[in-house]
PDB file of C-alpha atoms in Angstrom:
ATOM      1  CA  MET O   1     -36.088 117.809  -2.740  1.00  0.00           C
ATOM      2  CA  LEU O   2     -37.296 114.535  -3.553  1.00  0.00           C
ATOM      3  CA  ASP O   3     -39.496 114.800  -6.732  1.00  0.00           C
ATOM      4  CA  LEU O   4     -42.801 112.909  -6.743  1.00  0.00           C
ATOM      5  CA  SER O   5     -43.922 114.273  -9.633  1.00  0.00           C
ATOM      6  CA  GLY O   6     -43.161 110.581 -11.713  1.00  0.00           C
ATOM      7  CA  LYS O   7     -41.533 113.047 -14.663  1.00  0.00           C
ATOM      8  CA  GLY O   8     -39.264 110.363 -16.649  1.00  0.00           C
ATOM      9  CA  SER O   9     -41.058 107.936 -14.366  1.00  0.00           C
ATOM     10  CA  ASN O  10     -42.120 104.451 -16.356  1.00  0.00           C
ATOM     11  CA  ILE O  11     -45.770 104.516 -14.814  1.00  0.00           C
ATOM     12  CA  LEU O  12     -48.271 105.997 -18.105  1.00  0.00           C
ATOM     13  CA  LYS O  13     -50.408 108.639 -16.535  1.00  0.00           C
ATOM     14  CA  THR O  14     -53.321 105.845 -16.672  1.00  0.00           C
ATOM     15  CA  THR O  15     -56.755 106.567 -15.547  1.00  0.00           C
ATOM     16  CA  LEU O  16     -58.273 105.117 -12.289  1.00  0.00           C
ATOM     17  CA  THR O  17     -60.583 103.065 -14.296  1.00  0.00           C
ATOM     18  CA  GLU O  18     -58.025 102.041 -16.559  1.00  0.00           C
ATOM     19  CA  GLU O  19     -55.620 101.117 -13.614  1.00  0.00           C
ATOM     20  CA  ASN O  20     -58.503  99.084 -12.429  1.00  0.00           C
ATOM     21  CA  TYR O  21     -59.141  96.950 -15.724  1.00  0.00           C
ATOM     22  CA  LEU O  22     -54.708  95.996 -16.116  1.00  0.00           C
ATOM     23  CA  LYS O  23     -55.077  95.107 -12.273  1.00  0.00           C
ATOM     24  CA  ALA O  24     -58.203  92.852 -13.552  1.00  0.00           C
ATOM     25  CA  LEU O  25     -56.341  91.484 -16.244  1.00  0.00           C
ATOM     26  CA  PHE O  26     -52.988  91.098 -14.124  1.00  0.00           C
ATOM     27  CA  HIS O  27     -55.167  88.905 -12.311  1.00  0.00           C
ATOM     28  CA  VAL O  28     -57.386  86.732 -14.491  1.00  0.00           C
ATOM     29  CA  VAL O  29     -55.408  86.127 -17.449  1.00  0.00           C
ATOM     30  CA  ASP O  30     -54.431  82.284 -17.999  1.00  0.00           C
ATOM     31  CA  HIS O  31     -50.794  80.478 -17.985  1.00  0.00           C
ATOM     32  CA  GLU O  32     -50.793  81.948 -22.043  1.00  0.00           C
ATOM     33  CA  GLY O  33     -51.968  85.604 -21.290  1.00  0.00           C
ATOM     34  CA  LYS O  34     -55.093  84.857 -22.869  1.00  0.00           C
ATOM     35  CA  VAL O  35     -58.662  86.013 -21.153  1.00  0.00           C
ATOM     36  CA  THR O  36     -62.125  86.949 -22.458  1.00  0.00           C
ATOM     37  CA  ILE O  37     -64.446  90.160 -22.199  1.00  0.00           C
ATOM     38  CA  ASN O  38     -66.920  87.781 -20.086  1.00  0.00           C
ATOM     39  CA  GLU O  39     -64.571  86.673 -18.101  1.00  0.00           C
ATOM     40  CA  LEU O  40     -63.228  90.130 -17.173  1.00  0.00           C
ATOM     41  CA  SER O  41     -67.258  91.695 -16.881  1.00  0.00           C
ATOM     42  CA  LYS O  42     -67.529  88.944 -14.156  1.00  0.00           C
ATOM     43  CA  PHE O  43     -64.217  89.907 -12.488  1.00  0.00           C
ATOM     44  CA  LEU O  44     -65.002  93.521 -12.811  1.00  0.00           C
ATOM     45  CA  ASN O  45     -68.932  93.667 -12.222  1.00  0.00           C
ATOM     46  CA  VAL O  46     -68.774  95.545 -15.295  1.00  0.00           C
ATOM     47  CA  LYS O  47     -71.732  95.292 -18.269  1.00  0.00           C
ATOM     48  CA  MET O  48     -69.907  93.407 -21.280  1.00  0.00           C
ATOM     49  CA  PRO O  49     -70.516  96.854 -23.492  1.00  0.00           C
ATOM     50  CA  SER O  50     -68.487  98.813 -21.266  1.00  0.00           C
ATOM     51  CA  VAL O  51     -65.229  96.444 -21.038  1.00  0.00           C
ATOM     52  CA  ASN O  52     -65.454  95.713 -24.594  1.00  0.00           C
ATOM     53  CA  ASN O  53     -64.945  99.479 -25.329  1.00  0.00           C
ATOM     54  CA  MET O  54     -62.498  99.909 -22.720  1.00  0.00           C
ATOM     55  CA  MET O  55     -60.272  96.765 -24.471  1.00  0.00           C
ATOM     56  CA  LYS O  56     -60.334  98.599 -28.031  1.00  0.00           C
ATOM     57  CA  LYS O  57     -59.202 101.182 -26.308  1.00  0.00           C
ATOM     58  CA  PHE O  58     -55.972  99.131 -24.844  1.00  0.00           C
ATOM     59  CA  ALA O  59     -55.788  97.709 -28.256  1.00  0.00           C
ATOM     60  CA  GLU O  60     -54.902 101.357 -29.559  1.00  0.00           C
ATOM     61  CA  LYS O  61     -52.676 101.316 -26.660  1.00  0.00           C
ATOM     62  CA  ASN O  62     -50.880  98.055 -27.639  1.00  0.00           C
ATOM     63  CA  TRP O  63     -51.574  96.258 -24.209  1.00  0.00           C
ATOM     64  CA  VAL O  64     -54.215  93.941 -25.671  1.00  0.00           C
ATOM     65  CA  ILE O  65     -54.306  92.169 -29.313  1.00  0.00           C
ATOM     66  CA  TYR O  66     -58.321  92.851 -29.683  1.00  0.00           C
ATOM     67  CA  GLU O  67     -59.936  90.575 -32.240  1.00  0.00           C
ATOM     68  CA  THR O  68     -63.926  90.415 -32.281  1.00  0.00           C
ATOM     69  CA  TYR O  69     -65.131  86.649 -31.078  1.00  0.00           C
ATOM     70  CA  LYS O  70     -61.948  85.527 -29.884  1.00  0.00           C
ATOM     71  CA  PRO O  71     -60.423  86.119 -26.576  1.00  0.00           C
ATOM     72  CA  LEU O  72     -58.096  88.947 -26.174  1.00  0.00           C
ATOM     73  CA  LYS O  73     -54.786  88.361 -25.918  1.00  0.00           C
ATOM     74  CA  VAL O  74     -52.355  90.453 -23.587  1.00  0.00           C
ATOM     75  CA  THR O  75     -49.477  92.111 -25.104  1.00  0.00           C
ATOM     76  CA  GLU O  76     -45.476  92.172 -23.231  1.00  0.00           C
ATOM     77  CA  LYS O  77     -46.368  95.740 -22.737  1.00  0.00           C
ATOM     78  CA  GLY O  78     -49.768  94.869 -21.725  1.00  0.00           C
ATOM     79  CA  HIS O  79     -48.471  92.482 -18.484  1.00  0.00           C
ATOM     80  CA  ARG O  80     -45.825  95.106 -17.697  1.00  0.00           C
ATOM     81  CA  GLU O  81     -48.262  98.286 -17.121  1.00  0.00           C
ATOM     82  CA  ALA O  82     -50.623  95.530 -15.399  1.00  0.00           C
ATOM     83  CA  ALA O  83     -47.775  94.511 -12.995  1.00  0.00           C
ATOM     84  CA  LEU O  84     -47.224  98.272 -12.405  1.00  0.00           C
ATOM     85  CA  VAL O  85     -50.394  99.021 -10.618  1.00  0.00           C
ATOM     86  CA  VAL O  86     -50.174  95.831  -8.401  1.00  0.00           C
ATOM     87  CA  ARG O  87     -46.656  96.941  -7.799  1.00  0.00           C
ATOM     88  CA  LYS O  88     -47.927  99.444  -6.165  1.00  0.00           C
ATOM     89  CA  HIS O  89     -50.915  97.918  -4.625  1.00  0.00           C
ATOM     90  CA  ARG O  90     -48.789  95.604  -2.798  1.00  0.00           C
ATOM     91  CA  LEU O  91     -45.831  97.242  -2.103  1.00  0.00           C
ATOM     92  CA  THR O  92     -48.626  99.609  -0.079  1.00  0.00           C
ATOM     93  CA  GLU O  93     -50.437  96.880   1.688  1.00  0.00           C
ATOM     94  CA  MET O  94     -46.303  95.878   2.980  1.00  0.00           C
ATOM     95  CA  PHE O  95     -45.987  99.526   3.996  1.00  0.00           C
ATOM     96  CA  LEU O  96     -49.032  99.525   6.308  1.00  0.00           C
ATOM     97  CA  VAL O  97     -48.024  96.264   7.965  1.00  0.00           C
ATOM     98  CA  LYS O  98     -44.248  96.480   8.512  1.00  0.00           C
ATOM     99  CA  LYS O  99     -44.037 101.012   9.058  1.00  0.00           C
ATOM    100  CA  MET O 100     -47.635 101.040  10.362  1.00  0.00           C
ATOM    101  CA  ASN O 101     -48.433  98.429  12.249  1.00  0.00           C
ATOM    102  CA  PHE O 102     -51.747  97.954  10.558  1.00  0.00           C
ATOM    103  CA  GLY O 103     -52.739  94.149  10.744  1.00  0.00           C
ATOM    104  CA  TRP O 104     -53.129  92.212   7.135  1.00  0.00           C
ATOM    105  CA  GLU O 105     -56.627  91.961   7.319  1.00  0.00           C
ATOM    106  CA  ASN O 106     -56.727  96.001   7.053  1.00  0.00           C
ATOM    107  CA  VAL O 107     -54.456  97.110   4.479  1.00  0.00           C
ATOM    108  CA  HIS O 108     -56.671  96.143   0.887  1.00  0.00           C
ATOM    109  CA  GLU O 109     -58.929  99.275   1.250  1.00  0.00           C
ATOM    110  CA  ILE O 110     -56.163 101.703   1.941  1.00  0.00           C
ATOM    111  CA  ALA O 111     -53.887 100.119  -0.940  1.00  0.00           C
ATOM    112  CA  GLU O 112     -56.835 100.621  -3.402  1.00  0.00           C
ATOM    113  CA  GLN O 113     -57.002 104.331  -2.668  1.00  0.00           C
ATOM    114  CA  LEU O 114     -53.155 104.657  -2.924  1.00  0.00           C
ATOM    115  CA  GLU O 115     -51.989 102.121  -5.977  1.00  0.00           C
ATOM    116  CA  HIS O 116     -53.489 105.156  -7.667  1.00  0.00           C
ATOM    117  CA  VAL O 117     -50.596 107.432  -6.881  1.00  0.00           C
ATOM    118  CA  HIS O 118     -48.858 108.702 -10.167  1.00  0.00           C
ATOM    119  CA  SER O 119     -45.376 108.600  -8.873  1.00  0.00           C
ATOM    120  CA  ALA O 120     -42.394 105.652  -9.961  1.00  0.00           C
ATOM    121  CA  VAL O 121     -40.312 107.691  -7.411  1.00  0.00           C
ATOM    122  CA  PHE O 122     -42.630 107.371  -4.872  1.00  0.00           C
ATOM    123  CA  PHE O 123     -43.213 103.711  -5.081  1.00  0.00           C
ATOM    124  CA  ASP O 124     -39.455 102.896  -5.583  1.00  0.00           C
ATOM    125  CA  LYS O 125     -38.567 105.018  -2.231  1.00  0.00           C
ATOM    126  CA  MET O 126     -41.030 103.129  -0.519  1.00  0.00           C
ATOM    127  CA  ASP O 127     -39.698  99.793  -1.952  1.00  0.00           C
ATOM    128  CA  GLU O 128     -35.691 101.325  -0.369  1.00  0.00           C
ATOM    129  CA  ILE O 129     -37.707 101.660   2.999  1.00  0.00           C
ATOM    130  CA  LEU O 130     -38.775  98.079   3.039  1.00  0.00           C
ATOM    131  CA  ASP O 131     -36.018  96.683   1.757  1.00  0.00           C
ATOM    132  CA  TYR O 132     -37.135  95.520  -1.461  1.00  0.00           C
ATOM    133  CA  PRO O 133     -39.262  92.703  -0.255  1.00  0.00           C
ATOM    134  CA  LYS O 134     -40.921  89.981  -2.402  1.00  0.00           C
ATOM    135  CA  PHE O 135     -43.717  89.769  -1.080  1.00  0.00           C
ATOM    136  CA  ASP O 136     -46.691  91.207   0.175  1.00  0.00           C
ATOM    137  CA  PRO O 137     -47.977  91.024   3.685  1.00  0.00           C
ATOM    138  CA  HIS O 138     -50.749  87.801   2.203  1.00  0.00           C
ATOM    139  CA  GLY O 139     -47.935  86.211   0.089  1.00  0.00           C
ATOM    140  CA  GLU O 140     -48.441  87.593  -3.024  1.00  0.00           C
ATOM    141  CA  PRO O 141     -45.211  88.002  -4.898  1.00  0.00           C
ATOM    142  CA  ILE O 142     -44.793  92.375  -5.532  1.00  0.00           C
ATOM    143  CA  PRO O 143     -43.677  93.184  -9.227  1.00  0.00           C
ATOM    144  CA  ASP O 144     -40.084  94.736  -9.368  1.00  0.00           C
ATOM    145  CA  LYS O 145     -39.913  98.302 -11.089  1.00  0.00           C
ATOM    146  CA  ASP O 146     -39.671  96.782 -14.563  1.00  0.00           C
ATOM    147  CA  GLY O 147     -42.866  94.612 -14.092  1.00  0.00           C
ATOM    148  CA  ASN O 148     -41.085  91.235 -13.106  1.00  0.00           C
ATOM    149  CA  ILE O 149     -42.544  88.619 -10.955  1.00  0.00           C
ATOM    150  CA  ILE O 150     -41.495  85.614  -9.206  1.00  0.00           C
ATOM    151  CA  ALA O 151     -42.840  83.192 -10.099  1.00  0.00           C
ATOM    152  CA  GLN O 152     -43.785  80.061  -7.294  1.00  0.00           C
ATOM    153  CA  ASP O 153     -45.050  76.569  -7.565  1.00  0.00           C
ATOM    154  CA  LEU O 154     -47.821  76.857  -5.038  1.00  0.00           C
ATOM    155  CA  GLN O 155     -51.239  74.683  -5.166  1.00  0.00           C
ATOM    156  CA  LYS O 156     -54.365  75.218  -3.270  1.00  0.00           C
ATOM    157  CA  LEU O 157     -55.048  73.468   0.212  1.00  0.00           C
ATOM    158  CA  SER O 158     -57.802  71.819  -0.900  1.00  0.00           C
ATOM    159  CA  HIS O 159     -55.890  70.343  -3.718  1.00  0.00           C
ATOM    160  CA  CYS O 160     -53.514  68.515  -1.091  1.00  0.00           C
ATOM    161  CA  LYS O 161     -53.875  64.912   0.527  1.00  0.00           C
ATOM    162  CA  ALA O 162     -54.660  63.722   4.059  1.00  0.00           C
ATOM    163  CA  GLY O 163     -51.431  62.919   5.634  1.00  0.00           C
ATOM    164  CA  GLU O 164     -49.388  65.389   4.081  1.00  0.00           C
ATOM    165  CA  THR O 165     -47.828  68.166   6.090  1.00  0.00           C
ATOM    166  CA  VAL O 166     -47.370  71.712   3.507  1.00  0.00           C
ATOM    167  CA  ILE O 167     -46.477  75.645   4.795  1.00  0.00           C
ATOM    168  CA  PHE O 168     -49.094  78.860   4.343  1.00  0.00           C
ATOM    169  CA  THR O 169     -47.776  80.740   1.297  1.00  0.00           C
ATOM    170  CA  SER O 170     -50.358  83.114   0.063  1.00  0.00           C
ATOM    171  CA  VAL O 171     -53.935  83.401  -0.004  1.00  0.00           C
ATOM    172  CA  THR O 172     -55.884  84.530  -2.735  1.00  0.00           C
ATOM    173  CA  LEU O 173     -58.663  86.716  -1.418  1.00  0.00           C
ATOM    174  CA  SER O 174     -57.639  89.858   0.646  1.00  0.00           C
ATOM    175  CA  ASP O 175     -61.304  90.135   2.397  1.00  0.00           C
ATOM    176  CA  ASP O 176     -61.260  91.278   6.225  1.00  0.00           C
ATOM    177  CA  ALA O 177     -63.635  89.090   6.570  1.00  0.00           C
ATOM    178  CA  PHE O 178     -61.509  85.757   5.121  1.00  0.00           C
ATOM    179  CA  LEU O 179     -58.364  87.271   6.878  1.00  0.00           C
ATOM    180  CA  ASN O 180     -59.940  87.126  10.323  1.00  0.00           C
ATOM    181  CA  TYR O 181     -61.246  84.026   9.774  1.00  0.00           C
ATOM    182  CA  LEU O 182     -57.751  82.883   9.287  1.00  0.00           C
ATOM    183  CA  THR O 183     -56.448  84.980  11.948  1.00  0.00           C
ATOM    184  CA  GLU O 184     -58.850  83.367  14.578  1.00  0.00           C
ATOM    185  CA  ARG O 185     -57.439  80.301  14.058  1.00  0.00           C
ATOM    186  CA  ASN O 186     -53.508  80.827  13.676  1.00  0.00           C
ATOM    187  CA  LEU O 187     -53.197  80.188  10.703  1.00  0.00           C
ATOM    188  CA  LEU O 188     -50.382  82.605   9.300  1.00  0.00           C
ATOM    189  CA  LEU O 189     -48.292  83.011   6.841  1.00  0.00           C
ATOM    190  CA  ASN O 190     -45.221  80.394   7.085  1.00  0.00           C
ATOM    191  CA  LYS O 191     -46.723  78.346   9.429  1.00  0.00           C
ATOM    192  CA  LYS O 192     -46.215  74.836   9.216  1.00  0.00           C
ATOM    193  CA  ILE O 193     -49.860  72.980   8.535  1.00  0.00           C
ATOM    194  CA  ASN O 194     -50.673  69.329   9.421  1.00  0.00           C
ATOM    195  CA  ILE O 195     -53.279  67.574   7.605  1.00  0.00           C
ATOM    196  CA  LEU O 196     -54.922  65.036   9.874  1.00  0.00           C
ATOM    197  CA  LYS O 197     -58.524  64.121   7.911  1.00  0.00           C
ATOM    198  CA  ILE O 198     -60.470  65.510   4.915  1.00  0.00           C
ATOM    199  CA  GLU O 199     -64.497  64.902   4.911  1.00  0.00           C
ATOM    200  CA  GLY O 200     -65.477  62.982   2.249  1.00  0.00           C
ATOM    201  CA  PHE O 201     -69.412  64.690   2.564  1.00  0.00           C
ATOM    202  CA  ASP O 202     -68.448  68.360   2.870  1.00  0.00           C
ATOM    203  CA  LYS O 203     -64.835  67.917   1.903  1.00  0.00           C
ATOM    204  CA  SER O 204     -63.243  69.544   5.124  1.00  0.00           C
ATOM    205  CA  PHE O 205     -60.381  69.410   6.183  1.00  0.00           C
ATOM    206  CA  THR O 206     -59.124  68.618   9.837  1.00  0.00           C
ATOM    207  CA  VAL O 207     -55.570  70.491  10.381  1.00  0.00           C
ATOM    208  CA  GLU O 208     -53.569  70.392  13.085  1.00  0.00           C
ATOM    209  CA  VAL O 209     -51.176  74.292  13.066  1.00  0.00           C
ATOM    210  CA  ASP O 210     -48.429  74.646  16.347  1.00  0.00           C
ATOM    211  CA  GLY O 211     -50.205  71.802  18.232  1.00  0.00           C
ATOM    212  CA  LYS O 212     -53.418  72.949  18.063  1.00  0.00           C
ATOM    213  CA  GLN O 213     -56.386  71.235  15.706  1.00  0.00           C
ATOM    214  CA  GLU O 214     -58.394  73.484  13.279  1.00  0.00           C
ATOM    215  CA  ILE O 215     -61.662  72.359  11.114  1.00  0.00           C
ATOM    216  CA  LEU O 216     -61.121  74.690   7.548  1.00  0.00           C
ATOM    217  CA  SER O 217     -64.388  74.682   5.063  1.00  0.00           C
ATOM    218  CA  ARG O 218     -64.171  73.871   1.592  1.00  0.00           C
ATOM    219  CA  LYS O 219     -64.323  77.600   0.526  1.00  0.00           C
ATOM    220  CA  ALA O 220     -61.337  78.569   2.789  1.00  0.00           C
ATOM    221  CA  THR O 221     -59.026  75.665   1.948  1.00  0.00           C
ATOM    222  CA  ASP O 222     -60.189  76.848  -2.062  1.00  0.00           C
ATOM    223  CA  LYS O 223     -58.385  80.473  -1.149  1.00  0.00           C
ATOM    224  CA  ILE O 224     -55.188  79.446   0.745  1.00  0.00           C
ATOM    225  CA  LEU O 225     -52.115  78.423  -1.572  1.00  0.00           C
ATOM    226  CA  VAL O 226     -49.111  75.972  -0.114  1.00  0.00           C
ATOM    227  CA  LYS O 227     -46.507  74.216  -0.770  1.00  0.00           C
ATOM    228  CA  LYS O 228     -44.642  71.639   0.160  1.00  0.00           C
TER     229      LYS O 228
END
């Protein structure tokens, strides 16, 4: 019988709140592994004193280096624990899409619930069933069971120029309204996007996808990641 207890697991018995903070750290740290209490507070929509208290607890676990009035520094251990929470979320999203036929716009909220299951064995088995995917349905890299993650050289569509042709690779927002917006315009992962025109007034893009022209707002192009 498969043991899903998580005994011997490399996933610590963290609380739901701790996992949400870990995931926030993963998303908002800069390239040096630093983040401020204020940035975390805004990202989580949690008051700063609460964030401050949690980060003191994280420092006790050696997940962050905490010094008063200085940015937090996420340790290697902290980054690994954060990556493992993200791994659970992204594997779940991929499983829902590939094995249960959910649309990419319908999986985020379900994954938010299932990511808190405390069993590395469960998620390793899910990984095996999916044949070890490197990316989730939104194009985000899935950390491996050791917390390692593939580095990507991507840029926002909004930073591209008229006349360029790029490949739609990922999104930075998993909101169902945004994903529906993209789906309705046939803007799906790995599609080739020809940038025809950029409006000077509102920075909206006129693009061509599969021979059809679409107009994308600046708000949308800021959340689409592409590669050349």
